[in-house]
Coordinates of C-alpha atoms in Angstrom, one line a residue:
M241 CA 20.8 3.7 -18.4
G242 CA 20.8 2.7 -22.1
A243 CA 19.5 -0.6 -23.4
M244 CA 22.9 -1.8 -24.4
T245 CA 24.6 -0.9 -21.1
L246 CA 21.7 -2.5 -19.2
H247 CA 21.9 -5.7 -21.2
M248 CA 25.7 -6.0 -20.6
T249 CA 25.3 -5.4 -16.9
L250 CA 22.5 -7.9 -16.5
S251 CA 24.2 -10.6 -18.6
G252 CA 27.4 -10.2 -16.6
A253 CA 25.6 -10.3 -13.3
L254 CA 23.5 -13.3 -14.2
G255 CA 26.6 -15.1 -15.4
A256 CA 28.3 -14.3 -12.1
L257 CA 25.4 -15.7 -10.2
V258 CA 25.4 -19.0 -12.0
T259 CA 29.2 -19.2 -11.7
L260 CA 28.9 -18.6 -8.0
L261 CA 26.3 -21.3 -7.6
A262 CA 28.5 -23.8 -9.5
A263 CA 31.6 -22.9 -7.4
T264 CA 29.8 -23.4 -4.2
N265 CA 27.8 -26.5 -5.3
S266 CA 24.8 -24.8 -3.8
F267 CA 22.2 -26.3 -6.2
A268 CA 19.8 -28.4 -4.2
D269 CA 19.5 -32.1 -5.2
A270 CA 15.8 -32.4 -4.5
A271 CA 13.2 -31.8 -7.2
S272 CA 11.9 -28.2 -7.2
E273 CA 8.3 -27.4 -6.5
V274 CA 8.6 -23.6 -7.0
F275 CA 10.8 -21.5 -9.3
Q276 CA 12.0 -18.1 -8.3
I277 CA 12.7 -15.5 -11.0
P278 CA 15.6 -13.1 -10.2
F279 CA 15.1 -9.3 -10.2
T280 CA 17.5 -6.7 -11.4
T281 CA 18.2 -5.9 -7.8
D282 CA 19.3 -9.5 -7.2
L283 CA 22.1 -8.9 -9.7
D284 CA 23.3 -5.5 -8.4
V285 CA 26.6 -6.9 -7.1
L286 CA 28.4 -5.7 -10.2
N287 CA 26.4 -2.5 -10.6
S288 CA 24.4 -1.0 -7.7
S289 CA 22.2 1.0 -10.2
A290 CA 21.0 -2.1 -12.0
G291 CA 17.7 -2.0 -10.1
N292 CA 17.1 1.7 -10.6
L293 CA 14.9 1.6 -13.7
G294 CA 13.1 4.7 -14.9
P295 CA 12.5 7.4 -15.9
D296 CA 9.4 7.4 -13.6
G297 CA 10.6 5.2 -10.8
P298 CA 12.9 4.0 -9.4
W299 CA 11.7 0.5 -10.3
Q300 CA 13.1 -3.0 -10.4
A301 CA 12.2 -5.7 -12.9
A302 CA 12.4 -9.5 -13.4
V303 CA 15.3 -10.8 -15.5
V304 CA 14.7 -13.0 -18.5
M305 CA 17.1 -14.4 -21.1
M306 CA 15.9 -14.4 -24.7
G307 CA 16.6 -17.6 -26.7
T308 CA 17.5 -21.1 -25.7
W309 CA 20.4 -21.9 -23.3
K310 CA 21.1 -25.5 -22.2
R311 CA 23.7 -26.3 -19.5
T312 CA 25.9 -29.3 -19.9
S313 CA 27.8 -28.7 -16.7
L314 CA 27.5 -26.6 -13.6
S315 CA 30.7 -24.7 -14.4
E316 CA 29.5 -23.7 -17.9
P317 CA 29.1 -19.9 -18.2
I318 CA 26.0 -18.4 -19.6
D319 CA 26.2 -18.0 -23.3
G320 CA 22.7 -17.4 -24.5
G321 CA 20.7 -14.5 -25.9
P322 CA 20.4 -11.1 -24.4
V323 CA 19.4 -10.9 -20.7
L324 CA 16.5 -8.3 -20.5
P325 CA 14.6 -6.7 -17.7
M326 CA 10.9 -7.2 -17.8
Y327 CA 8.0 -6.0 -15.6
P328 CA 6.0 -8.9 -14.3
S329 CA 2.3 -8.8 -15.2
G330 CA -0.9 -11.0 -15.4
L331 CA -1.0 -10.2 -19.1
N332 CA -0.8 -13.1 -21.5
F333 CA 2.2 -12.2 -23.7
L334 CA 5.8 -10.9 -23.5
Q335 CA 6.6 -7.5 -24.9
V336 CA 10.2 -6.6 -26.0
L337 CA 11.9 -4.1 -28.2
T338 CA 13.8 -5.6 -31.2
T339 CA 17.2 -4.5 -32.5
E340 CA 15.4 -2.8 -35.4
G341 CA 13.6 -0.5 -32.8
G342 CA 16.8 0.1 -30.8
G343 CA 16.4 -2.8 -28.4
E344 CA 18.4 -6.1 -27.9
Y345 CA 16.0 -8.8 -29.1
N346 CA 16.7 -10.3 -32.5
S347 CA 13.6 -12.1 -33.8
T348 CA 15.5 -13.8 -36.7
N349 CA 15.0 -17.3 -35.1
A350 CA 11.4 -16.6 -34.1
S351 CA 8.3 -18.1 -35.8
A352 CA 6.6 -16.4 -38.7
P353 CA 4.5 -13.5 -37.5
Y354 CA 0.9 -14.4 -36.4
K355 CA -0.3 -10.8 -36.4
Q356 CA 1.1 -7.6 -37.6
F357 CA 0.6 -4.1 -36.0
G358 CA 1.7 -1.0 -37.8
N359 CA 1.2 2.7 -38.6
G360 CA 2.6 3.6 -35.2
G361 CA -0.8 4.0 -33.6
N362 CA -2.1 3.2 -30.2
N363 CA -2.9 -0.4 -31.2
D364 CA -4.3 -3.2 -29.1
M365 CA -0.8 -4.5 -28.3
R366 CA 0.7 -1.3 -26.9
L367 CA 1.9 -0.9 -23.4
I368 CA -1.4 -0.9 -21.5
D369 CA -1.0 2.5 -19.7
L370 CA -4.2 4.4 -19.6
N371 CA -2.4 7.7 -19.2
A372 CA 0.3 7.3 -21.8
N373 CA 0.2 8.1 -25.5
H374 CA 2.2 5.1 -26.5
S375 CA 2.6 4.2 -30.2
T376 CA 4.1 0.9 -31.4
E377 CA 4.7 -1.1 -34.5
G378 CA 5.5 -4.8 -34.5
A379 CA 4.3 -8.4 -34.8
V380 CA 3.2 -11.3 -32.6
V381 CA 5.6 -14.2 -32.8
I382 CA 6.5 -17.4 -30.9
D383 CA 10.1 -17.6 -29.7
S384 CA 12.2 -19.4 -27.0
V385 CA 13.1 -17.8 -23.7
T386 CA 15.2 -19.0 -20.7
F387 CA 14.6 -18.5 -17.0
V388 CA 17.2 -19.0 -14.3
N389 CA 16.1 -20.2 -10.9
N390 CA 17.2 -17.9 -8.1
R391 CA 16.5 -20.7 -5.6
M392 CA 19.7 -22.6 -6.6
E393 CA 17.8 -25.9 -7.3
L394 CA 18.5 -28.3 -10.1
P395 CA 18.2 -28.1 -13.0
G396 CA 18.5 -24.3 -12.3
Y397 CA 17.0 -23.1 -15.5
S398 CA 13.9 -23.6 -17.7
N399 CA 13.4 -23.2 -21.5
A400 CA 10.0 -22.2 -22.7
N401 CA 8.3 -21.0 -25.9
A402 CA 6.7 -17.6 -25.3
T403 CA 4.1 -15.5 -27.1
I404 CA 5.9 -12.3 -27.8
Y405 CA 4.9 -8.9 -29.2
A406 CA 8.2 -8.0 -30.9
M407 CA 8.2 -4.2 -31.3
N408 CA 10.1 -2.7 -34.2
A409 CA 9.1 0.7 -32.9
S410 CA 7.9 1.9 -29.5
T411 CA 7.6 5.5 -28.3
I412 CA 5.8 7.2 -25.3
H413 CA 4.8 10.8 -26.0
F414 CA 4.1 13.6 -23.5
P415 CA 2.0 16.7 -23.8
N416 CA 5.1 19.0 -23.7
G417 CA 6.4 17.4 -26.9
R418 CA 9.0 15.2 -25.2
S419 CA 9.1 11.4 -25.8
Y420 CA 11.2 8.4 -25.0
V421 CA 11.7 4.8 -26.0
P422 CA 11.0 2.3 -23.1
D423 CA 13.8 -0.2 -22.9
V424 CA 12.1 -2.5 -20.2
G425 CA 9.9 -5.2 -21.5
I426 CA 6.8 -7.0 -20.1
L427 CA 6.8 -10.5 -18.7
G428 CA 3.2 -11.8 -19.2
L429 CA 2.4 -14.7 -17.0
G430 CA -1.2 -15.3 -18.2
R431 CA -2.6 -17.8 -20.6
P432 CA -2.6 -16.5 -24.2
G433 CA -5.9 -17.9 -25.3
D434 CA -7.9 -16.7 -22.3
A435 CA -8.6 -13.1 -23.1
M436 CA -7.0 -12.5 -26.5
D437 CA -6.9 -14.4 -29.7
L438 CA -3.2 -15.2 -29.4
P439 CA -1.3 -18.4 -30.1
G440 CA 1.0 -20.3 -27.8
T441 CA 0.9 -21.8 -24.3
S442 CA 1.6 -19.9 -21.0
I443 CA 5.1 -20.0 -19.6
I444 CA 3.7 -21.3 -16.2
D445 CA 1.8 -24.2 -17.8
Q446 CA 5.0 -25.3 -19.6
M447 CA 7.0 -25.2 -16.4
K448 CA 4.3 -27.3 -14.7
A449 CA 4.4 -29.8 -17.5
Q450 CA 8.2 -29.9 -17.2
G451 CA 7.8 -30.8 -13.5
L452 CA 9.6 -27.7 -12.3
I453 CA 6.6 -26.3 -10.4
T454 CA 3.6 -28.0 -8.7
S455 CA 0.8 -25.7 -10.0
S456 CA 0.1 -23.1 -12.7
S457 CA 0.4 -20.2 -10.3
F458 CA 2.6 -17.3 -9.2
G459 CA 3.1 -15.0 -6.2
L460 CA 4.3 -11.4 -6.9
H461 CA 5.4 -8.5 -4.8
I462 CA 7.1 -5.7 -6.8
G463 CA 8.8 -4.3 -3.6
S464 CA 10.6 -1.0 -3.5
A465 CA 13.8 -0.2 -5.3
A466 CA 14.1 3.1 -3.5
F467 CA 14.1 1.5 -0.1
G468 CA 16.2 -1.6 -1.1
Q469 CA 13.3 -4.0 -0.8
R470 CA 13.9 -6.6 -3.5
G471 CA 11.1 -7.9 -5.6
S472 CA 9.6 -11.4 -5.2
L473 CA 8.3 -13.5 -8.1
I474 CA 7.7 -17.2 -7.2
L475 CA 6.2 -19.5 -9.9
G476 CA 4.2 -22.3 -8.4
G477 CA 4.1 -20.6 -5.0
Y478 CA 4.7 -17.5 -2.9
E479 CA 6.7 -16.0 0.0
E480 CA 4.6 -16.0 3.2
N481 CA 6.5 -13.0 4.6
R482 CA 5.1 -10.9 1.7
I483 CA 1.5 -11.3 2.9
I484 CA 0.0 -9.4 5.9
G485 CA -3.4 -9.6 7.4
P486 CA -6.7 -10.6 5.6
V487 CA -6.5 -11.8 2.0
A488 CA -9.1 -10.8 -0.6
T489 CA -10.0 -13.6 -3.1
F490 CA -11.5 -13.0 -6.6
K491 CA -12.6 -15.2 -9.5
N492 CA -10.5 -14.5 -12.5
I493 CA -12.4 -12.6 -15.3
V494 CA -11.8 -14.3 -18.7
G495 CA -8.6 -15.7 -17.2
V496 CA -7.2 -12.3 -16.2
P497 CA -6.6 -11.3 -12.6
L498 CA -9.1 -8.4 -12.3
V499 CA -10.6 -7.2 -9.0
F500 CA -13.3 -4.9 -7.7
L501 CA -12.5 -1.5 -6.0
V502 CA -15.3 0.1 -3.9
D503 CA -13.5 2.9 -2.0
V504 CA -10.3 5.0 -1.7
N505 CA -9.4 6.8 1.5
I506 CA -6.6 8.7 3.2
D507 CA -5.6 7.9 6.7
V508 CA -2.5 7.5 9.0
E509 CA -1.2 4.2 10.5
I510 CA 1.0 5.6 13.3
G511 CA 2.1 9.0 14.5
R512 CA 0.4 12.4 14.4
W513 CA -2.1 13.4 11.6
P514 CA 0.1 15.4 9.1
F515 CA -2.6 16.9 7.0
N516 CA -4.1 20.4 7.3
A517 CA -7.6 19.1 7.2
S518 CA -9.0 17.8 10.6
E519 CA -10.1 14.6 8.8
I520 CA -10.2 13.3 5.3
G521 CA -11.6 9.8 5.1
S522 CA -13.0 8.7 1.7
I523 CA -12.1 10.5 -1.5
W524 CA -14.1 8.1 -3.6
E525 CA -17.0 9.2 -5.8
G526 CA -17.5 6.1 -7.9
T527 CA -17.8 6.6 -11.6
T528 CA -20.3 7.8 -14.3
D529 CA -18.2 6.0 -17.0
E530 CA -20.9 4.0 -18.9
Y531 CA -18.4 1.3 -19.9
G532 CA -17.2 1.0 -16.3
Q533 CA -20.7 0.7 -15.0
A534 CA -21.7 -1.8 -17.6
A535 CA -18.7 -4.0 -16.8
V536 CA -19.5 -4.0 -13.0
K537 CA -23.1 -4.9 -13.8
A538 CA -22.1 -7.7 -16.2
Y539 CA -19.9 -9.3 -13.5
S540 CA -22.3 -8.7 -10.5
G541 CA -20.1 -6.2 -8.8
K542 CA -21.3 -3.9 -6.0
N543 CA -23.0 -0.7 -7.0
G544 CA -20.5 2.2 -6.9
S545 CA -17.5 -0.1 -7.5
V546 CA -15.3 -0.4 -10.5
I547 CA -13.2 -3.2 -12.0
I548 CA -9.4 -2.9 -11.5
D549 CA -6.5 -4.6 -13.2
P550 CA -3.5 -4.9 -10.8
N551 CA -0.9 -4.6 -13.6
G552 CA 2.8 -4.5 -13.1
A553 CA 3.3 -3.5 -16.7
V554 CA 2.3 0.1 -16.0
P555 CA 3.8 2.6 -13.6
G556 CA 1.0 4.6 -12.0
I557 CA -2.4 4.5 -10.3
Y558 CA -5.2 5.1 -12.8
L559 CA -8.6 5.8 -11.3
P560 CA -12.0 7.2 -12.3
G561 CA -12.1 11.0 -11.7
P562 CA -12.1 12.9 -9.5
T563 CA -10.4 10.5 -7.1
C564 CA -6.9 11.7 -7.6
A565 CA -8.1 15.4 -7.7
N566 CA -9.8 14.8 -4.4
A567 CA -6.6 13.4 -3.0
A568 CA -4.6 16.3 -4.3
K569 CA -6.7 18.8 -2.4
H570 CA -5.1 17.5 0.8
L571 CA -1.5 17.2 -0.5
P572 CA 1.2 19.7 -1.3
V573 CA 1.1 18.9 -5.0
R574 CA 0.2 20.7 -8.2
Y575 CA -0.9 19.3 -11.6
D576 CA 1.5 20.0 -14.5
S577 CA -0.6 19.7 -17.6
T578 CA 2.5 19.8 -19.9
L579 CA 3.7 16.6 -18.3
G580 CA 0.4 15.0 -17.2
Y581 CA 1.6 14.4 -13.6
Y582 CA 1.0 15.7 -10.1
L583 CA 4.3 17.2 -8.9
W584 CA 5.2 17.4 -5.2
N585 CA 5.9 20.8 -3.8
T586 CA 9.1 20.0 -1.9
N587 CA 9.2 23.5 -0.4
D588 CA 5.9 23.0 1.4
P589 CA 6.4 22.3 5.1
T590 CA 3.8 19.5 5.1
Y591 CA 5.7 17.6 2.3
P592 CA 8.3 15.9 4.5
S593 CA 5.6 15.3 7.2
I594 CA 3.5 13.4 4.8
V595 CA 6.1 11.4 2.8
R596 CA 8.1 10.4 5.9
S597 CA 5.2 9.5 8.1
G598 CA 2.7 6.7 8.4
A599 CA 0.1 8.4 6.1
Y600 CA -1.3 6.2 3.4
M601 CA -3.9 5.9 0.6
G602 CA -6.2 3.0 1.3
F603 CA -7.8 1.0 -1.5
V604 CA -10.9 -1.0 -0.4
L605 CA -11.5 -4.2 -2.3
P606 CA -14.7 -6.3 -1.8
D607 CA -13.9 -9.9 -2.5
T608 CA -16.0 -12.9 -3.5
D609 CA -17.2 -13.4 0.1
A610 CA -18.3 -9.7 0.3
K611 CA -15.5 -9.0 2.7
N612 CA -13.8 -5.6 2.4
V613 CA -10.0 -5.7 2.5
T614 CA -8.0 -2.4 2.6
I615 CA -4.6 -2.2 0.9
K616 CA -2.6 0.6 2.5
V617 CA -0.1 2.3 0.1
P618 CA 2.1 4.7 2.2
F619 CA 2.8 8.1 0.7
T620 CA 6.4 7.1 1.4
L621 CA 6.0 4.9 -1.7
L622 CA 4.0 7.5 -3.6
N623 CA 6.9 9.9 -3.6
L624 CA 8.5 8.8 -6.9
T625 CA 10.9 10.6 -9.3
L626 CA 10.6 11.7 -12.9
D627 CA 13.9 11.9 -14.6
S628 CA 15.4 12.4 -18.1
P629 CA 14.2 12.4 -20.8
I630 CA 10.8 13.3 -19.3
V631 CA 12.3 16.3 -17.3
D632 CA 15.7 17.9 -17.2
T633 CA 16.3 17.4 -13.5
P634 CA 15.0 14.8 -11.1
T635 CA 11.5 15.8 -10.0
P636 CA 9.4 14.1 -7.2
Y637 CA 5.9 13.3 -8.4
F638 CA 2.6 11.7 -7.1
P639 CA 1.7 8.8 -9.4
C640 CA -2.1 9.2 -9.4
H641 CA -4.1 9.8 -12.6
D642 CA -7.8 10.5 -13.1
V643 CA -8.7 8.8 -16.4
T644 CA -11.7 7.3 -18.2
S645 CA -11.8 3.6 -18.9
Q646 CA -11.2 4.4 -22.6
Q647 CA -14.1 2.1 -23.5
N648 CA -12.5 -0.9 -21.8
G649 CA -14.7 -0.9 -18.7
Y650 CA -11.8 -1.1 -16.2
W651 CA -9.0 0.9 -14.6
E652 CA -5.4 0.0 -13.5
L653 CA -3.3 -0.1 -10.4
G654 CA 0.3 -0.4 -11.5
R655 CA 3.7 -0.7 -10.0
A656 CA 3.2 2.2 -7.6
F657 CA 0.3 0.2 -6.0
L658 CA 2.1 -3.2 -6.3
Q659 CA 5.0 -1.9 -4.2
A660 CA 2.7 -2.3 -1.2
T661 CA 0.6 -5.2 -2.5
F662 CA 0.9 -9.0 -2.8
L663 CA -0.7 -10.4 -6.0
G664 CA -1.1 -14.1 -6.3
V665 CA -2.9 -16.1 -9.0
N666 CA -3.7 -19.8 -9.1
Y667 CA -4.8 -20.6 -12.7
D668 CA -5.7 -24.2 -11.7
T669 CA -8.4 -22.9 -9.4
N670 CA -9.0 -19.7 -11.4
L671 CA -8.5 -17.5 -8.4
T672 CA -6.7 -14.2 -7.7
F673 CA -5.4 -13.3 -4.2
I674 CA -4.7 -9.7 -3.1
A675 CA -3.3 -8.7 0.3
Q676 CA -1.2 -6.1 2.1
A677 CA 2.5 -6.5 1.6
P678 CA 5.1 -5.4 4.2
G679 CA 7.5 -2.6 4.2
P680 CA 11.3 -3.0 3.9
N681 CA 11.7 -4.2 7.5
M682 CA 9.9 -7.5 6.7
N683 CA 10.3 -10.9 8.3
Q684 CA 12.5 -13.7 7.0
S685 CA 11.5 -15.4 3.8
V686 CA 9.4 -18.5 4.0
V687 CA 8.4 -20.0 0.6
H688 CA 5.1 -21.9 0.3
T689 CA 4.1 -24.2 -2.6
L690 CA 0.7 -23.5 -4.1
K691 CA -1.1 -26.8 -4.9
P692 CA -3.4 -27.1 -7.9
S693 CA -6.4 -27.3 -5.5
D694 CA -5.4 -24.4 -3.2
T695 CA -8.0 -21.7 -2.7
S696 CA -6.2 -19.7 0.0
V697 CA -2.7 -18.5 1.0
V698 CA -1.0 -18.1 4.4
S699 CA -0.5 -14.6 5.8
G700 CA 1.2 -12.9 8.7
P701 CA -0.5 -10.8 11.5
A702 CA -2.0 -7.5 10.4
D703 CA -0.1 -5.5 13.1
S704 CA 3.2 -6.4 11.5
F705 CA 2.5 -3.8 8.8
A706 CA 3.4 -0.9 11.0
E707 CA 6.5 -2.7 12.4
S708 CA 7.7 -3.4 8.8
W709 CA 7.8 0.4 8.2
R710 CA 8.7 1.7 11.7
P711 CA 12.5 2.2 11.0
Y712 CA 11.6 4.2 7.8
W713 CA 8.8 6.4 9.2
T714 CA 9.3 9.5 11.3
A715 CA 6.5 9.3 13.9
L716 CA 5.6 13.0 14.2
E717 CA 5.1 14.5 17.7
D718 CA 1.5 14.7 18.7
A719 CA -0.5 17.9 19.1
Y720 CA 0.5 18.2 22.8
G721 CA 4.2 17.6 22.4
G722 CA 4.4 13.9 23.1
S723 CA 5.7 11.2 20.9
G724 CA 3.1 9.8 18.6
T725 CA 4.2 6.2 18.1
S726 CA 1.2 4.1 19.1
T727 CA -0.2 1.8 16.5
A728 CA -3.6 2.2 18.1
G729 CA -4.2 5.1 15.7
A730 CA -2.9 8.5 14.7
K731 CA -3.7 11.6 16.7
K732 CA -5.7 14.1 14.6
P733 CA -6.4 17.8 15.2
L734 CA -9.6 18.4 17.1
G735 CA -12.6 19.0 15.0
A736 CA -15.5 21.3 15.8
A737 CA -17.5 18.6 17.4
A738 CA -14.6 17.6 19.6
I739 CA -13.9 21.2 20.6
G740 CA -17.6 21.6 21.4
G741 CA -17.5 18.6 23.6
I742 CA -14.5 19.9 25.5
V743 CA -16.2 23.3 26.1
I744 CA -19.4 21.6 27.4
G745 CA -17.2 19.5 29.7
V746 CA -15.4 22.5 31.1
I747 CA -18.7 24.4 31.7
A748 CA -20.1 21.3 33.5
G749 CA -17.0 21.0 35.6
L750 CA -17.1 24.7 36.6
A751 CA -20.8 24.4 37.5
L752 CA -20.1 21.4 39.8
A753 CA -17.3 23.3 41.4
L754 CA -19.5 26.3 42.0
I755 CA -22.2 24.2 43.6
G756 CA -19.6 22.5 45.9
W757 CA -18.2 25.9 46.9
F758 CA -21.7 27.1 47.7
F759 CA -22.5 24.2 50.1
W760 CA -19.1 24.4 51.7
R761 CA -19.6 28.2 52.5
R762 CA -23.0 27.4 54.0
R763 CA -21.5 24.7 56.2
Q764 CA -18.7 27.1 57.3
A765 CA -21.3 29.8 58.1
G766 CA -23.4 27.4 60.1
R767 CA -20.3 26.3 62.1
A768 CA -19.4 29.9 62.9
L769 CA -22.9 30.6 64.1
A770 CA -22.8 27.6 66.4
V771 CA -19.5 28.8 67.8
E772 CA -20.9 32.3 68.5
M773 CA -23.9 30.8 70.4
D774 CA -21.6 28.6 72.4
S775 CA -19.6 31.6 73.4
Q776 CA -22.6 33.6 74.5
E777 CA -23.9 30.7 76.5
G778 CA -20.4 30.3 78.1
E779 CA -20.5 33.9 79.3
G780 CA -23.8 33.2 81.1
M781 CA -22.4 30.1 82.6
A782 CA -19.4 32.0 83.9
A783 CA -21.6 34.5 85.7
K784 CA -23.5 31.6 87.3
R785 CA -20.2 29.9 88.2
D786 CA -19.1 33.0 90.1
S787 CA -22.3 33.0 92.1
K788 CA -22.3 31.1 95.4
E789 CA -25.3 29.1 94.3
Y790 CA -23.6 27.7 91.3
S791 CA -20.4 27.1 93.2
D792 CA -22.2 25.0 95.7
M793 CA -23.9 23.0 92.9
M794 CA -20.8 22.4 90.6
P795 CA -17.2 21.6 91.2
E796 CA -14.6 24.2 90.0
M797 CA -13.4 23.6 86.4
G798 CA -9.9 24.6 86.4
G799 CA -10.3 28.2 87.1
G800 CA -12.4 28.9 83.9
Q801 CA -9.9 27.4 81.4
A802 CA -10.8 28.2 77.8
Y803 CA -11.2 25.2 75.5
P804 CA -10.2 25.6 71.9
V805 CA -12.9 25.7 69.2
Y806 CA -12.2 23.1 66.5
E807 CA -13.3 24.5 63.1
L808 CA -13.9 22.4 60.0
G809 CA -10.5 20.8 59.1
P810 CA -8.8 20.8 55.7
S811 CA -11.4 19.9 53.0
N812 CA -11.1 16.9 50.8
V813 CA -13.2 18.5 48.1
A814 CA -11.0 19.0 45.1
E815 CA -11.6 22.2 43.2
M816 CA -10.5 22.4 39.5
G817 CA -6.8 22.8 39.2
D818 CA -6.4 22.5 43.0
S819 CA -5.2 19.5 45.0
R820 CA -5.8 16.6 42.6
D821 CA -3.0 15.3 40.4
K822 CA -3.0 17.0 37.1
L823 CA -4.1 14.7 34.3
A824 CA -2.4 14.7 30.9
P825 CA -4.8 16.2 28.4
S826 CA -6.4 13.6 26.2
E827 CA -8.0 14.2 22.8
L828 CA -11.6 13.4 22.2
E829 CA -12.0 11.2 19.1
S830 CA -13.3 13.2 16.3
P831 CA -16.1 11.7 14.3
V832 CA -14.6 9.3 11.7
K833 CA -16.2 8.9 8.4
L834 CA -16.7 5.4 7.2
N835 CA -13.7 4.5 5.1
E836 CA -14.6 1.1 4.0
A837 CA -17.9 0.6 2.2
P838 CA -20.1 -2.1 3.7
G839 CA -19.6 -5.5 2.3
S840 CA -21.8 -6.6 -0.6
P841 CA -24.1 -9.5 0.3
G842 CA -23.5 -11.0 -3.2
V843 CA -20.8 -13.3 -4.3
Y844 CA -18.9 -12.1 -7.4
E845 CA -19.0 -14.9 -9.8
M846 CA -17.5 -13.7 -13.1
P847 CA -18.8 -15.4 -16.2
V848 CA -17.4 -14.6 -19.6
H849 CA -19.0 -11.5 -21.1
H850 CA -18.1 -11.0 -24.7
S851 CA -18.4 -7.2 -24.9
F852 CA -16.1 -6.8 -21.9
E853 CA -13.7 -9.4 -23.3
R854 CA -13.4 -7.3 -26.4
G855 CA -12.4 -4.4 -24.2
M856 CA -9.6 -6.6 -22.7
K857 CA -8.0 -7.0 -26.2
R858 CA -5.6 -4.2 -26.0

């Protein structure tokens, strides 16, 4: 979808939303404590493809109006600047394409430029995508923007002055010579002065000063456009139903929501193990990147961990090598060097088994309390699509990239990761919250306000993760033909140790059966001998009975009636496979490698470190 068409669609849809609110008088009278930013998928009433942003998605983005718009009545239609889609991020500036560069933003009314960036190089203000060759030209300016509240509360909108990187040119280049101009901007929610020498005040701080939100904070879940799970961006709070299980808490580094990553593993939540390997476990090898190691040391991170930026501005998952290559060994993918992507082999029989099952990549984050929290990103969400102009026909791809830190000391987990992750930031307490987000079958929305002093968020039970995905996963049949739907764990093929244990058990069972048979035969033989002796003795007694001497001594016994000999009755000893009820075969648990690294005893306090801060200026 072109920039002009997308702008017209979003402007019309946003206008329809405001008109609907006015017609139904559905704006709340009470003062607002939170502010909900609409997503492109909230405005898809007029055009169902509005949320399908690409060409490496599908993605959905927040909706922002450029310029100032003031309502004088609830029935007044929107008549402001262009309505643009922007990917939410913890960055501290907005990034948009100007009309000069082929976009919709006109910077005529903006302030004089504070900084100029030219020559079309990969300058510090480019889209922060460690895998992309992205060249830009433009200037940093201050200009007005307008936000519409999706919660239908008065006043229903907010005007703010934003720090904007206005790009007069922006192009992403690929190894095969293709390129494209990204027409989706970036909505930076951070504070401009924290990590970069930029002018202005954060959007969130301005909304707090206006009394529209209680705290300088936000809660974000990107959601999944492919599965119809709409995104959630709450300023001043968060949606409780977007948080599952334990929450990892981190101190912000130079005002930016950065976290530590200590392990990456592959596992299955429910259903049968779909991979060819009997077990996979951890695919993490840490890093030898000197800048990454220096950054971890500077901020008291655990040995073997790296610093990660959970960044909605970028599409993929960018990790120190060979993490993605290790994952690819167990997946039906191939690396296309002309594109720079792992492509799914859709003809491989394991492909549907993996992307439709409960298999996931787990990202282990050690927080400030040295507690390991694992974020599970299902392969269902890692089955994304490349489209034109990157490729000629839609092509499924695996969005994982092995990269260096490019002398910045950190890596990035982008929208592919944030589809399954809750990201919350409270700038008043300087804390970042990371937690598991649900699948599309999530619970009803419950919005919480984050207070300026809050150091925690409310979450739902951990077992609701599997339930939130159950309608969308095909729980494969287990190895013995039964249905593998238990959330207690996936059934895996038997490894060598498990097979050895079964063999030993069978041999032991046969030995016991043989011993039992031996003693049973001895008992039978003894019984037969006793019967034979009784028979011989009976013949002698019969001779005596016929004699007159014996007849005079004993009464007659019924004319020599024969008494039956009672042999040993039916045995209760159960031989293998004989009279006992057959038990359903059960698998022995194969040895499981430790997926989560042990918690660090240290508390990660993150003081400002100037060399790393310079690395953040990108």
